[in-house]
Coordinates of C-alpha atoms in Angstrom, one line a residue:
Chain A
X1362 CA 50.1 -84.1 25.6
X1363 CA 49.9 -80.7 24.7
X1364 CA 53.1 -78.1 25.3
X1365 CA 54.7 -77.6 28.4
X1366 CA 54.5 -73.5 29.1
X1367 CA 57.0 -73.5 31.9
X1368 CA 60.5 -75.9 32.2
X1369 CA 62.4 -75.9 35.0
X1370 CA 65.2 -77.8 35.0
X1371 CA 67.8 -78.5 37.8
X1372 CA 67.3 -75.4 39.4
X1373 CA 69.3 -74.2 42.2
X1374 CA 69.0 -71.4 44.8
X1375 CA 71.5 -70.1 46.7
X1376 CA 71.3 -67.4 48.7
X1377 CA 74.7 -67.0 50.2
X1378 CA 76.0 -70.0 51.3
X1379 CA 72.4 -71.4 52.2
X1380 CA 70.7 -73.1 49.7
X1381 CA 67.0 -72.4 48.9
X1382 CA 66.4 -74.5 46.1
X1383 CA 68.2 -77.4 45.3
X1384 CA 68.4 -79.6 42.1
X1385 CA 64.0 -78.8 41.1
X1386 CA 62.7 -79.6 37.8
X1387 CA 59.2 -78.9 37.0
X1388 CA 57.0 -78.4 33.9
X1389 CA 53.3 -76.6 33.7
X1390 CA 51.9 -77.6 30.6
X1391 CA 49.4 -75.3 28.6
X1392 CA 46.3 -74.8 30.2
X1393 CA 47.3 -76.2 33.3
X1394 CA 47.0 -75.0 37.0
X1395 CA 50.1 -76.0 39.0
X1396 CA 49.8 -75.3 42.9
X1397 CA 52.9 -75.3 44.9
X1398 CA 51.9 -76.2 48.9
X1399 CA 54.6 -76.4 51.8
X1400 CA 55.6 -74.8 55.0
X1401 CA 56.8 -71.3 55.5
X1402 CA 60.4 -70.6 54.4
X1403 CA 60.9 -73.4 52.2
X1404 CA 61.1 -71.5 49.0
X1405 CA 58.1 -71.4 47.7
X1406 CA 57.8 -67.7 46.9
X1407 CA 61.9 -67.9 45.6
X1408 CA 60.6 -70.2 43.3
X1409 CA 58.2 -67.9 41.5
X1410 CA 60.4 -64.5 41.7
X1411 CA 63.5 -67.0 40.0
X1412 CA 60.9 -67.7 37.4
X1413 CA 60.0 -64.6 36.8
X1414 CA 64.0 -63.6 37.0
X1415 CA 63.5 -61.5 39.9
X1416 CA 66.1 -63.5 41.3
X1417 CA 69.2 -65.1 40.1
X1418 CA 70.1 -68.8 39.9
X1419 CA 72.9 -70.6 40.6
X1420 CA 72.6 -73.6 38.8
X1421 CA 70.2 -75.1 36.0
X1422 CA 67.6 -73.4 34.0
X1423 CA 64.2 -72.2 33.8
X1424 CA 62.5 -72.1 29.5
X1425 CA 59.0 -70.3 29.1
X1426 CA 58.0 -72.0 25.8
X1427 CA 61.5 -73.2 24.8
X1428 CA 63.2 -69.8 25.3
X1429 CA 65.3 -69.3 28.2
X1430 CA 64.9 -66.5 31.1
X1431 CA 67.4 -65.5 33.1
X1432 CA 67.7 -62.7 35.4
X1433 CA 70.8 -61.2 33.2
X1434 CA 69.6 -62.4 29.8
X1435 CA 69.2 -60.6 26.8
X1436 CA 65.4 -59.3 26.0
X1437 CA 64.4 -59.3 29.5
X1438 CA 61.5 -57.3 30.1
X1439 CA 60.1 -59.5 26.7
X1440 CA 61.0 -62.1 28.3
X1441 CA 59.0 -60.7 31.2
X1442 CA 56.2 -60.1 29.8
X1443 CA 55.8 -64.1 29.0
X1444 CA 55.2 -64.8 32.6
X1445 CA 52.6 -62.3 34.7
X1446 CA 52.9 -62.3 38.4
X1447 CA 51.0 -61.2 41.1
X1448 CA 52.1 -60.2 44.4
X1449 CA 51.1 -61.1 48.0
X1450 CA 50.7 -57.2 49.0
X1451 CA 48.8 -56.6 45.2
X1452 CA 51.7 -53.6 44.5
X1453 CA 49.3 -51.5 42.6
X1454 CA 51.1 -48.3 41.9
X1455 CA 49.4 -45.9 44.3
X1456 CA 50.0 -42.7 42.5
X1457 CA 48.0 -44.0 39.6
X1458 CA 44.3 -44.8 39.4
X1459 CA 43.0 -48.5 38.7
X1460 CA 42.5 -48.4 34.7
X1461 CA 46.1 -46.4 34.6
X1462 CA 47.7 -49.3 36.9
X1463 CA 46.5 -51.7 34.0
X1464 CA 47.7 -49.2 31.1
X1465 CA 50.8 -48.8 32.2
X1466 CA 52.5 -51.2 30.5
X1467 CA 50.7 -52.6 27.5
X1468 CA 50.8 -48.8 26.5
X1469 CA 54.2 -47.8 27.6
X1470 CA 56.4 -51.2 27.4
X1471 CA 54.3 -53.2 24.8
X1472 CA 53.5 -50.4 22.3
X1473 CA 49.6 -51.4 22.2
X1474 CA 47.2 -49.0 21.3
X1475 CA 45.6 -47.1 24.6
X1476 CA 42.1 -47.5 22.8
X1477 CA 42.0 -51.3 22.4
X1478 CA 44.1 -51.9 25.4
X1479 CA 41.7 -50.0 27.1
X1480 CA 38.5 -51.8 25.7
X1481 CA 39.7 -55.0 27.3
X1482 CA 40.9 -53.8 30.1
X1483 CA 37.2 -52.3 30.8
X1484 CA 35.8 -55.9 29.9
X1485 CA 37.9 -57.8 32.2
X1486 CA 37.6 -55.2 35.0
X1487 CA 33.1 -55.9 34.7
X1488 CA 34.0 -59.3 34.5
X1489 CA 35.8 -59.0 38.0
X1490 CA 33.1 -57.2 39.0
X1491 CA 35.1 -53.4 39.7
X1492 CA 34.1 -51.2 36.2
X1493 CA 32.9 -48.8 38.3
X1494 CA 36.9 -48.3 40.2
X1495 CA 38.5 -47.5 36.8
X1496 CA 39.3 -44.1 37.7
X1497 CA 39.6 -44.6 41.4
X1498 CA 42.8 -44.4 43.3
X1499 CA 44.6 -48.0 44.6
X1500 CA 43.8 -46.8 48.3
X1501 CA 40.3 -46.1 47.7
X1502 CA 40.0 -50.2 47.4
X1503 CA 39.5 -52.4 49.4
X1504 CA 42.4 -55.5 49.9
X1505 CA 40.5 -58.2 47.8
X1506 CA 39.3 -55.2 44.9
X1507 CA 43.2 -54.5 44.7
X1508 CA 44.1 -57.8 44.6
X1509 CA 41.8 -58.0 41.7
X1510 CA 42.8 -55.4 39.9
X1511 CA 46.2 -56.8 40.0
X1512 CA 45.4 -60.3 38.7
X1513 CA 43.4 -57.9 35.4
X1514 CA 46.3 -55.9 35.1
X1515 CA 48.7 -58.8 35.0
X1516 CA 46.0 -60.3 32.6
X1517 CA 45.9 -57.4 30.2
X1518 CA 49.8 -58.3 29.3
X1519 CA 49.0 -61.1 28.0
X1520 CA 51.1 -63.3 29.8
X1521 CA 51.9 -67.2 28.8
X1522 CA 51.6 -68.4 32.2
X1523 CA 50.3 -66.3 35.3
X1524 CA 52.3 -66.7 38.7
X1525 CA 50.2 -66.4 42.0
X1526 CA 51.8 -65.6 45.2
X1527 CA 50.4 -66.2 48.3
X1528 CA 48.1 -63.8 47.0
X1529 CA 45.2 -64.1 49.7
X1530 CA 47.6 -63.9 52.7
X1531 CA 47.3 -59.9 53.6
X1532 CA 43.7 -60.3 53.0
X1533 CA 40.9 -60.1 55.6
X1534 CA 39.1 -63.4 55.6
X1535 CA 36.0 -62.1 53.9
X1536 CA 37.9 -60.6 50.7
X1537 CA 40.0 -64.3 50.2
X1538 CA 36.8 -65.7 48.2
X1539 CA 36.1 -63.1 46.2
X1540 CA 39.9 -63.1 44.8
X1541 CA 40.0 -67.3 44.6
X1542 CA 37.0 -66.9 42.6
X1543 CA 38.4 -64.9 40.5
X1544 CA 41.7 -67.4 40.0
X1545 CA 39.0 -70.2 39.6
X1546 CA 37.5 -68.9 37.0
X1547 CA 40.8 -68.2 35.1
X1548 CA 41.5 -72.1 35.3
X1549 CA 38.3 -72.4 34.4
X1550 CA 38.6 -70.6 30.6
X1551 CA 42.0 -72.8 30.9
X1552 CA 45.0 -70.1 31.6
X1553 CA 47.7 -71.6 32.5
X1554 CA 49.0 -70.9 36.3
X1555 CA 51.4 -71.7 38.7
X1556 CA 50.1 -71.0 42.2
X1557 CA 51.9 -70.9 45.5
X1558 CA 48.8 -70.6 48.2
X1559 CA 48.2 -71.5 52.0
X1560 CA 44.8 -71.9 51.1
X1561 CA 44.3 -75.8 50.7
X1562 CA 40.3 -76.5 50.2
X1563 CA 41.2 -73.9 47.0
X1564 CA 44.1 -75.2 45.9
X1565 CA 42.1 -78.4 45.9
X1566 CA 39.7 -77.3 43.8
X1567 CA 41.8 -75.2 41.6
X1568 CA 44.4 -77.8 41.0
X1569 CA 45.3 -80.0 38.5
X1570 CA 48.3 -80.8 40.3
X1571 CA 49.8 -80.3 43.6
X1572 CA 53.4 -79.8 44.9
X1573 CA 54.7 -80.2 47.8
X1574 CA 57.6 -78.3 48.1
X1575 CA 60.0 -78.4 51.3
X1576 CA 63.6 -79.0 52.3
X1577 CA 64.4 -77.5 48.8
X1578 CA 63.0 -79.7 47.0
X1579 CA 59.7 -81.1 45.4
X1580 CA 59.0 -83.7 47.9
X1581 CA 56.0 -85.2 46.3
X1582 CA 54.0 -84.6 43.4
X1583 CA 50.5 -85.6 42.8
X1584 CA 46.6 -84.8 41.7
X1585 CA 44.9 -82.9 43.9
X1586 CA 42.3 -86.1 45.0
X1587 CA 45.6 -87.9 45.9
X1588 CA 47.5 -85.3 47.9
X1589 CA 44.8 -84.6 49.7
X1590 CA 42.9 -88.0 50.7
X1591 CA 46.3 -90.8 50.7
X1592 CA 49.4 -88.5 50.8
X1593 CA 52.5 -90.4 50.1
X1594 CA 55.1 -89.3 51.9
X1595 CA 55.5 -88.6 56.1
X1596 CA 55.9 -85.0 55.5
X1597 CA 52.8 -84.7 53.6
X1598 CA 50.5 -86.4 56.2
X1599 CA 52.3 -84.1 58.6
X1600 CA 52.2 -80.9 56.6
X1601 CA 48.1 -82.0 55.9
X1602 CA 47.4 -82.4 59.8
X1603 CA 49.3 -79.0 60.5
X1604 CA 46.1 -77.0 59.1
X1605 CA 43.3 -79.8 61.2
X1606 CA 42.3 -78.2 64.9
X1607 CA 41.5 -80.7 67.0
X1608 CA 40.7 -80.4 71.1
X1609 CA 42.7 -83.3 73.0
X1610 CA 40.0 -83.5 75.9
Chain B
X1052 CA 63.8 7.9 54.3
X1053 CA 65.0 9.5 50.7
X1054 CA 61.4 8.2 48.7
X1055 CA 63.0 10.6 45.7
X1056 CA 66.5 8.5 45.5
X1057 CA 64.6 5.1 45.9
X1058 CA 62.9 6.1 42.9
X1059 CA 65.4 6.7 41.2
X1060 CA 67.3 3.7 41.8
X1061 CA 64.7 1.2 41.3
X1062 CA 65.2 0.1 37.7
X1063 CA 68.4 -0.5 39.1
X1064 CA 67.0 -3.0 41.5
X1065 CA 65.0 -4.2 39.1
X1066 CA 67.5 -5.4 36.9
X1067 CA 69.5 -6.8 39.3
X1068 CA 66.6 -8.3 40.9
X1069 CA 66.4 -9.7 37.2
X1070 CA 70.0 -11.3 37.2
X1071 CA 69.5 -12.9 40.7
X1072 CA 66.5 -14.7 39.6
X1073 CA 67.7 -15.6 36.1
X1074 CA 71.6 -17.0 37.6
X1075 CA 69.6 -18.3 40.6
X1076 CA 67.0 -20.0 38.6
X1077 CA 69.5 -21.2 36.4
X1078 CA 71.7 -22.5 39.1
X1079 CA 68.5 -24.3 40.9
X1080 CA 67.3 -26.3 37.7
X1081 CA 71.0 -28.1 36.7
X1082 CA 71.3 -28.6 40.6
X1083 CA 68.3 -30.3 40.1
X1084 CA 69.2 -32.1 37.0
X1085 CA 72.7 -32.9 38.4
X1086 CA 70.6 -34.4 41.9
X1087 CA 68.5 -36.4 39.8
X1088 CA 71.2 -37.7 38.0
X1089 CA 73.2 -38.5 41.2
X1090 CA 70.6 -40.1 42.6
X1091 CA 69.7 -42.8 39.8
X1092 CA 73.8 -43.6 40.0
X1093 CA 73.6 -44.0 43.7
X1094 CA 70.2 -46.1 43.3
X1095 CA 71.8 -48.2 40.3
X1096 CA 74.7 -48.5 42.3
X1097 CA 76.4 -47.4 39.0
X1098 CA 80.3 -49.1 40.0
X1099 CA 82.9 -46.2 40.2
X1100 CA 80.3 -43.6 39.6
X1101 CA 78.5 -44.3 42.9
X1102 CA 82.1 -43.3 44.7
X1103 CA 82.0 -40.9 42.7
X1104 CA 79.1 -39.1 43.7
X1105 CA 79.2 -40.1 46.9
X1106 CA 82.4 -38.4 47.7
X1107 CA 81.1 -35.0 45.3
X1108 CA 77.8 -34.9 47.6
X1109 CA 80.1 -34.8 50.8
X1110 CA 82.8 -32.2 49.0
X1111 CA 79.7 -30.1 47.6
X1112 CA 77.4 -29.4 50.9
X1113 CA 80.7 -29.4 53.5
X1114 CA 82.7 -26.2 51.2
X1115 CA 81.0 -22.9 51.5
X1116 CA 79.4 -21.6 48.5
X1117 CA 82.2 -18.5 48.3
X1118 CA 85.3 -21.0 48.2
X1119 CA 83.6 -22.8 44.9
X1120 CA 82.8 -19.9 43.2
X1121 CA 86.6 -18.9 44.1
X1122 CA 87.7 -22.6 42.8
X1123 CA 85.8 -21.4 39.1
X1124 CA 86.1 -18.2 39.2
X1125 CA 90.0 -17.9 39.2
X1126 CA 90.6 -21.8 39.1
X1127 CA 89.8 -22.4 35.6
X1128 CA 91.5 -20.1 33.2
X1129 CA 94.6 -21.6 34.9
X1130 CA 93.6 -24.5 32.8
X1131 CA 93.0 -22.5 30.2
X1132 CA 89.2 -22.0 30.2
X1133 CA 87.7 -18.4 30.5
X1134 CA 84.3 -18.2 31.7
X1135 CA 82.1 -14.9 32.2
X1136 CA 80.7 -14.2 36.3
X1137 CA 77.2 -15.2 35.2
X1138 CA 78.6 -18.5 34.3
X1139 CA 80.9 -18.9 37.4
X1140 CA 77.7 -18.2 39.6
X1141 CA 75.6 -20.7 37.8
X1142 CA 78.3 -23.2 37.9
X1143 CA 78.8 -22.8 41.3
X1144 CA 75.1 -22.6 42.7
X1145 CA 74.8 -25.7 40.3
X1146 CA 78.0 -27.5 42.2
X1147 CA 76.8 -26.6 45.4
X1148 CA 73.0 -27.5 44.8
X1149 CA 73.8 -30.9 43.2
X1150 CA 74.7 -32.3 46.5
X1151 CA 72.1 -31.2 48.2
X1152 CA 69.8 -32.0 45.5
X1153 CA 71.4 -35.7 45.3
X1154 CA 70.2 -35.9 48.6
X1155 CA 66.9 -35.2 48.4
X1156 CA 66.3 -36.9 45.5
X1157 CA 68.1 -40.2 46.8
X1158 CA 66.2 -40.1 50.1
X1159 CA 62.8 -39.8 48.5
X1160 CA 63.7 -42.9 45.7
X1161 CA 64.9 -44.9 49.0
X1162 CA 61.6 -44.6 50.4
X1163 CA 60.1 -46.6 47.7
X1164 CA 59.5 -50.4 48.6
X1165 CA 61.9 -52.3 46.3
X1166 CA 58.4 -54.8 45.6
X1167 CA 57.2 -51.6 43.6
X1168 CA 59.6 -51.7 41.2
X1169 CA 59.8 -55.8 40.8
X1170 CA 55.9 -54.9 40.6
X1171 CA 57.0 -52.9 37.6
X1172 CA 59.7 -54.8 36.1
X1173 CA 57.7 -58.2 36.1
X1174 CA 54.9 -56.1 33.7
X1175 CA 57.7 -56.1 31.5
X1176 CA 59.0 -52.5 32.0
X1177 CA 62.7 -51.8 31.2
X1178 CA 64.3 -50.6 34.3
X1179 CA 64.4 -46.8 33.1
X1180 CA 60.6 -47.5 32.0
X1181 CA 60.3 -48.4 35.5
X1182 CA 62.2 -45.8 37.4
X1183 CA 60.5 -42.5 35.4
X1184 CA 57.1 -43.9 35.6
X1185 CA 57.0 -45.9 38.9
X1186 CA 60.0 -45.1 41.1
X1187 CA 60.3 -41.0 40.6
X1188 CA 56.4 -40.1 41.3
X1189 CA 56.6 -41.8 44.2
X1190 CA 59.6 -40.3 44.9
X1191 CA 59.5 -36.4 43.8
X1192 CA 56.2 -36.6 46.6
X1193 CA 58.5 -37.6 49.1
X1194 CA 61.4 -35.5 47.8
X1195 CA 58.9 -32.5 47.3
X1196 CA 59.6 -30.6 50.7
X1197 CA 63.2 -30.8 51.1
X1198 CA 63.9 -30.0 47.1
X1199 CA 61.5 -27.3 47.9
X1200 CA 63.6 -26.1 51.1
X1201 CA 67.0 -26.4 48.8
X1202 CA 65.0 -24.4 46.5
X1203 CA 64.5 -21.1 48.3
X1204 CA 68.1 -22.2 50.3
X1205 CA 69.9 -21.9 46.3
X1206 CA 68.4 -18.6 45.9
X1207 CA 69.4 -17.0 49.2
X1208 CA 72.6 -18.3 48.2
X1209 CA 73.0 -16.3 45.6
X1210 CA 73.9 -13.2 47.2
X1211 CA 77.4 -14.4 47.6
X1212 CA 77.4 -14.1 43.6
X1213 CA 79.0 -10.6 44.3
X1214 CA 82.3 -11.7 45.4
X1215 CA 82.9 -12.7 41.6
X1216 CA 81.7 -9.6 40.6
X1217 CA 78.2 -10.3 39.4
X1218 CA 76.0 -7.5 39.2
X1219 CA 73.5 -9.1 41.4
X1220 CA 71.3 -7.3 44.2
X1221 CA 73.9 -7.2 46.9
X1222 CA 76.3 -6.2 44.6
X1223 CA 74.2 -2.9 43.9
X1224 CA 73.3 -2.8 47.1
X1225 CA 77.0 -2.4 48.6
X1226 CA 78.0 -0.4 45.3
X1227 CA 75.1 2.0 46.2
X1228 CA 76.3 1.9 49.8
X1229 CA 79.6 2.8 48.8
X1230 CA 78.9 6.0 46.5
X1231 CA 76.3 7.6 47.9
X1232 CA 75.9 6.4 51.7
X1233 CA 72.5 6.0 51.4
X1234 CA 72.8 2.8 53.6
X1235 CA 69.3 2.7 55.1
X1236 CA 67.6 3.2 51.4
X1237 CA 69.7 0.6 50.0
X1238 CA 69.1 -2.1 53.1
X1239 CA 65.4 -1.4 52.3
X1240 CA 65.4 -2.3 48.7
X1241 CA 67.7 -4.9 49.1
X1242 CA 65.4 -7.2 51.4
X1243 CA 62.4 -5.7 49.5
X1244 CA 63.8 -7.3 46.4
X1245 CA 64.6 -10.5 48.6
X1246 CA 61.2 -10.6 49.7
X1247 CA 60.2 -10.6 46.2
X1248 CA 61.9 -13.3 44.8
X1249 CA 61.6 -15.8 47.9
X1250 CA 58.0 -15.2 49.2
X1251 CA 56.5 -16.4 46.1
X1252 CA 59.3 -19.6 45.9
X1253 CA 58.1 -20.4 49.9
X1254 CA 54.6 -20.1 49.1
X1255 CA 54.8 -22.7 46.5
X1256 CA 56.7 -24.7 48.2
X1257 CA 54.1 -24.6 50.6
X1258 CA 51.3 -25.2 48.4
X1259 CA 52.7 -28.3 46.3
X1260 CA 53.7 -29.8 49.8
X1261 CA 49.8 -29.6 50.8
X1262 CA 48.7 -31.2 47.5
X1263 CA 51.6 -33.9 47.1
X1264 CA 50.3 -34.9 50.8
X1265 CA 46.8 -35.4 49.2
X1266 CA 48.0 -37.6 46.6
X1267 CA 50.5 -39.7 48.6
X1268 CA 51.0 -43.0 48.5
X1269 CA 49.2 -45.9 50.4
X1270 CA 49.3 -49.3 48.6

C-alpha cells in the first residue's frame, strides 16, 4: 500500500465553545484523490484551512508525510509549502498579472530560479489552455480562467498534496467544466488531492474515495460506486436525495 | 508694489523656500515610515505595542502642531538632550505626521480581504513575505489619496516651524515684515513660495490617484 501523504489523527475543532470537528482521523495516500461531500456548515472547508494551518486545533494532529503541521509550529511556511490550496473565490493577487501570481512564491519564498520556474509555469499554463493570459491582469479573466490559474500557481509549488475548496461554487455554470477538467486531469497523472466539492457527478468520477462528512464527523466512508449507488447510512440516502428534483404531481 | 526690493530679497526666499522643503520633506518621509510602522503593529496586533500606538495616534492628531514642537523644543534639554530647530521641526512634523500617517496606512491594509493573505501564506510566504508583497500594494492604492492629502497637509504645516526659530519662509516673511514694513511685498512672496512648493505636491497627488484607480484591485 503505498505512503499515506496526509494523517489526520483525532482532530478537533473548536471554535469557541462550538465544536466544528470532533474526534476525525483520515489518511490520503500517495496518488490518491480524497473527496469530502456533506451539507453546508458541517466543516468541510474548516477541515482543509486546519490542514493547511490556517486554523488552529484543539485537539489531535494533522502529519504531511510524517512531519507534523501546526498552525504555531516551527518551519511553517515549509511546512506550507507541502500542502497547496485553492480557494473557492481563486484569490489571485489582483495587482499582479497571471505569470507573476504564479512567480510569486517559488521565486520569492522558495528561492527557485525565475528562468526555470518560469519555463514550467508557461508549460502548465498551455496545458490549461491560458498561455496567451500570462501577462494579463487577474480581472481581465474570466471566473473559470482564474480559477485555473490558481490551481497552476498552486501547482508550480510543488506541493505534496493539493487541497480543493469548493472551488467551482462562485463559478457561472458554463466555467465549472472547464475547471473539473482540469482537476480530472491532475488525478489522472496521479497528484494526490483532497477535494471538498458540491459537485457530485465529478466527485464521482474524480474519486477514489468519498467522505461524508457531517455532525463533525466522518459519517461514512466509501468508493465512489458505493456511496453513490447503496449508501450505508440514513444520512447518506438523505444527503443523496437532497441534490434529485422530482415534481410530486 | 516695490519690484526693486522683491528682487532683492528673493535669494532670501529662496533659501528659505529651500529649508521648508528640506525640514518638511524630511518631516513627511519618517511620518511615513513611523505610519507604516504603526500600522503593521496595529495589523499584527503586536501585544503592548498596539496600545501603544493606539493611544500615540490619538495624542499625535488631537495636540496642535505648536504645542509638540514646544514639548521638543524646550522639553528635552531638561532631560539633558540638546537638539538644533531643524531637528525640533523634523521631530515634530514627524510626531504629528505619524498619526496621521498610521491612519491612513491602517485603513488602506484593513481594506484588504483577510482570504488574500491566507492566499499568500498557504504558498508558503512568511508573513512579512506576505505583508510587503501582497498586503501593502493593495494597500498603498487604497491608502494613496489620504497619504497624499497628509502629504501637502505636513507641508503647510510647516510654517508653524518659526515659533522655534527656524529660518523657514514665514519666519523671513515676518522678519522682513518687521524691519522694513514692506508687508504687501513680503505676503506676495510668501504665498508665491507656498504656491511653489504645494502645487507641484497636489498635482501629484492628483496624478498617482488617477493611475492607482487604473490599477485597482478586482479579484
Amino acid at each position: 500500500m503505498p505512503e499515506a501523504v496526509l494523517k489526520i489523527s483525532h482532530l478537533t475543532k473548536r471554535f469557541d465553545d462550538q465544536t466544528v470537528l470532533d474526534d476525525l482521523s483520515l489518511e490520503v495516500r500517495e496518488g490518491e484523490t480524497v473527496v469530502i461531500v456533506g451539507p453546508s456548515g458541517c466543516g468541510k472547508s474548516t477541515l482543509l484551512r486546519c490542514v493547511n494551518a490556517l486554523e488552529d486545533i484543539q485537539g489531535g494532529e494533522i502529519r504531511i508525510r510524517g512531519e507534523e503541521i501546526r498552525h504555531d509550529g516551527k518551519n511553517l511556511p515549509e511546512m506550507r509549502r507541502k500542502v497547496g490550496m485553492v480557494f473557492q473565490n481563486y484569490e489571485l493577487f489582483p495587482h499582479l498579472t497571471v505569470i507573476e501570481n504564479i512567480l510569486l512564491a517559488p521565486v520569492k519564498a522558495q528561492k527557485r530560479r525565475r528562468e526555470e520556474v518560469r519555463a514550467e509555469a508557461m508549460e502548465l499554463l498551455e496545458r490549461v489552455g491560458l498561455k496567451e493570459k500570462a501577462d494579463s491582469l487577474p480581472r481581465q479573466l474570466s471566473g473559470g480562467q482564474k480559477q485555473r490559474v490558481a490551481i497552476v500557481r498552486a501547482l508550480c509549488v510543488h506541493p505534496d498534496i493539493l487541497l480543493f475548496d469548493e472551488v467551482t461554487a462562485a463559478l457561472d455554470p458554463e466555467m465549472v467544466r472547464e475547471v473539473l477538467d482540469v482537476i480530472i486531469g491532475l488525478a489522472e497523472r496521479g497528484k494526490t488531492m483532497l477535494i471538498v466539492t458540491h459537485e457530485m457527478s465529478f466527485a464521482r468520477a474524480v474519486a477514489d474515495r468519498i467522505i461524508l462528512l457531517s455532525d463533525c464527523r466522518i459519517l461514512e466512508e466509501s468508493s465512489p460506486e458505493e456511496f453513490f449507488t447503496a449508501p450505508k447510512t440514513e444520512q447518506a440516502k438523505k444527503f443523496l436525495q437532497s441534490f434529485e428534483f422530482r415534481r410530486s404531481r | 508694489m516695490d519690484w526693486a526690493y522683491i528682487g532683492r530679497v528673493l535669494p532670501l526666499y529662496g533659501k528659505a523656500a529651500w529649508l521648508t522643503f528640506r525640514t518638511g520633506t524630511a518631516g513627511i518621509l519618517l511620518a511615513a515610515a513611523v505610519g507604516l510602522l504603526g500600522a503593521a503593529a496595529l495589523r499584527w496586533r503586536v501585544p503592548v505595542i498596539r496600545r501603544i500606538v493606539s493611544a500615540y495616534v490619538e495624542v499625535s492628531r488631537n495636540t496642535p502642531l505648536l504645542v509638540q514642537l514646544f514639548f521638543i523644543y524646550y522639553g528635552l534639554p531638561k532631560i539633558g538632550i540638546r537638539t538644533d530647530p531643524e531637528f525640533c521641526g523634523i521631530a515634530g512634523l514627524a510626531f504629528l505626521g505619524g498619526g496621521y500617517m498610521t491612519e491612513a496606512f491602517r485603513s488602506g491594509i484593513e481594506a484588504v480581504d483577510s482570504l488574500q493573505e491566507e492566499s499568500a501564506l498557504s504558498l508558503g510566504l512568511t508573513q512579512s513575505q506576505a505583508f510587503i508583497h501582497v498586503i501593502l500594494p493593495q494597500a498603498a492604492a487604497v491608502s494613496a489619496p489620504a497619504v497624499m492629502a497628509n502629504v501637502v497637509f505636513l507641508m503647510k504645516e510647516t510654517s508653524v516651524f518659526s515659533a522655534v526659530s527656524l529660518m523657514d519662509l514665514m519666519f523671513t516673511a515676518k522678519d522682513q515684515i518687521g524691519l522694513y514694513y514692506r508687508t504687501a511685498e513680503s505676503l506676495l512672496l510668501l504665498v508665491g513660495a507656498y504656491l511653489m512648493i504645494l502645487l507641484p505636491l497636489s498635482m501629484l497627488g492628483t496624478f498617482l490617484e488617477r493611475r492607482l484607480r487604473h490599477a485597482g484591485s478586482g479579484t
